GROMACS .gro file of C-alpha atoms in nm:
model
   62
    1MET     CA    1  14.170   7.328   0.071
    2ALA     CA    2  13.804   7.389   0.146
    3ARG     CA    3  13.709   7.378   0.508
    4LYS     CA    4  13.402   7.154   0.486
    5LYS     CA    5  13.354   7.121   0.862
    6LEU     CA    6  13.338   7.491   0.901
    7VAL     CA    7  13.068   7.523   0.635
    8VAL     CA    8  12.860   7.230   0.741
    9THR     CA    9  12.870   7.348   1.101
   10ARG     CA   10  12.761   7.705   1.010
   11LYS     CA   11  12.471   7.570   0.803
   12GLU     CA   12  12.372   7.316   1.067
   13LEU     CA   13  12.332   7.613   1.304
   14GLY     CA   14  12.128   7.806   1.048
   15LEU     CA   15  12.366   8.089   1.002
   16SER     CA   16  12.442   8.268   0.670
   17GLN     CA   17  12.796   8.371   0.596
   18GLN     CA   18  12.689   8.735   0.665
   19GLN     CA   19  12.534   8.644   1.012
   20LEU     CA   20  12.855   8.455   1.120
   21ALA     CA   21  13.070   8.722   0.979
   22ASN     CA   22  12.889   8.989   1.170
   23LYS     CA   23  12.917   8.793   1.498
   24VAL     CA   24  13.285   8.746   1.444
   25GLY     CA   25  13.357   9.104   1.332
   26ILE     CA   26  13.495   9.024   0.986
   27HIS     CA   27  13.375   9.075   0.625
   28ARG     CA   28  13.148   8.828   0.463
   29ALA     CA   29  13.389   8.803   0.166
   30TYR     CA   30  13.673   8.718   0.396
   31LEU     CA   31  13.474   8.440   0.560
   32SER     CA   32  13.392   8.315   0.217
   33ASN     CA   33  13.757   8.298   0.131
   34VAL     CA   34  13.831   8.115   0.469
   35GLU     CA   35  13.556   7.866   0.389
   36SER     CA   36  13.696   7.805   0.029
   37GLY     CA   37  14.058   7.764   0.168
   38LYS     CA   38  14.179   8.085  -0.026
   39HIS     CA   39  14.273   8.251   0.304
   40ASN     CA   40  14.402   8.111   0.638
   41PRO     CA   41  14.261   8.295   0.940
   42SER     CA   42  14.487   8.435   1.202
   43LEU     CA   43  14.463   8.222   1.531
   44GLU     CA   44  14.254   8.500   1.687
   45THR     CA   45  14.004   8.498   1.407
   46ALA     CA   46  13.992   8.123   1.399
   47ALA     CA   47  13.920   8.121   1.774
   48LYS     CA   48  13.633   8.365   1.726
   49ILE     CA   49  13.477   8.157   1.452
   50ALA     CA   50  13.509   7.848   1.663
   51ARG     CA   51  13.361   8.007   1.968
   52GLU     CA   52  13.059   8.146   1.773
   53LEU     CA   53  12.993   7.789   1.641
   54ASN     CA   54  13.062   7.617   1.965
   55ARG     CA   55  13.349   7.421   1.836
   56THR     CA   56  13.711   7.400   1.887
   57VAL     CA   57  13.969   7.551   1.649
   58GLU     CA   58  14.096   7.204   1.593
   59ASP     CA   59  13.739   7.070   1.501
   60LEU     CA   60  13.709   7.340   1.230
   61PHE     CA   61  14.054   7.393   1.087
   62LEU     CA   62  14.256   7.082   1.120
   0.00000   0.00000   0.00000
């Protein structure tokens, strides 16, 4: 299942996948797979992504 809220929020903040991945400390390809629903991030990674986007994990992943 694609994570539309994650993609929309990232784009609203003007961040590319590469920029967000760099901030979080993950590979761009992994972030792409998370956004497309191919991979589920660990709770730690989900929290880092949410923190960088000023959202909660629940807002982005539930």
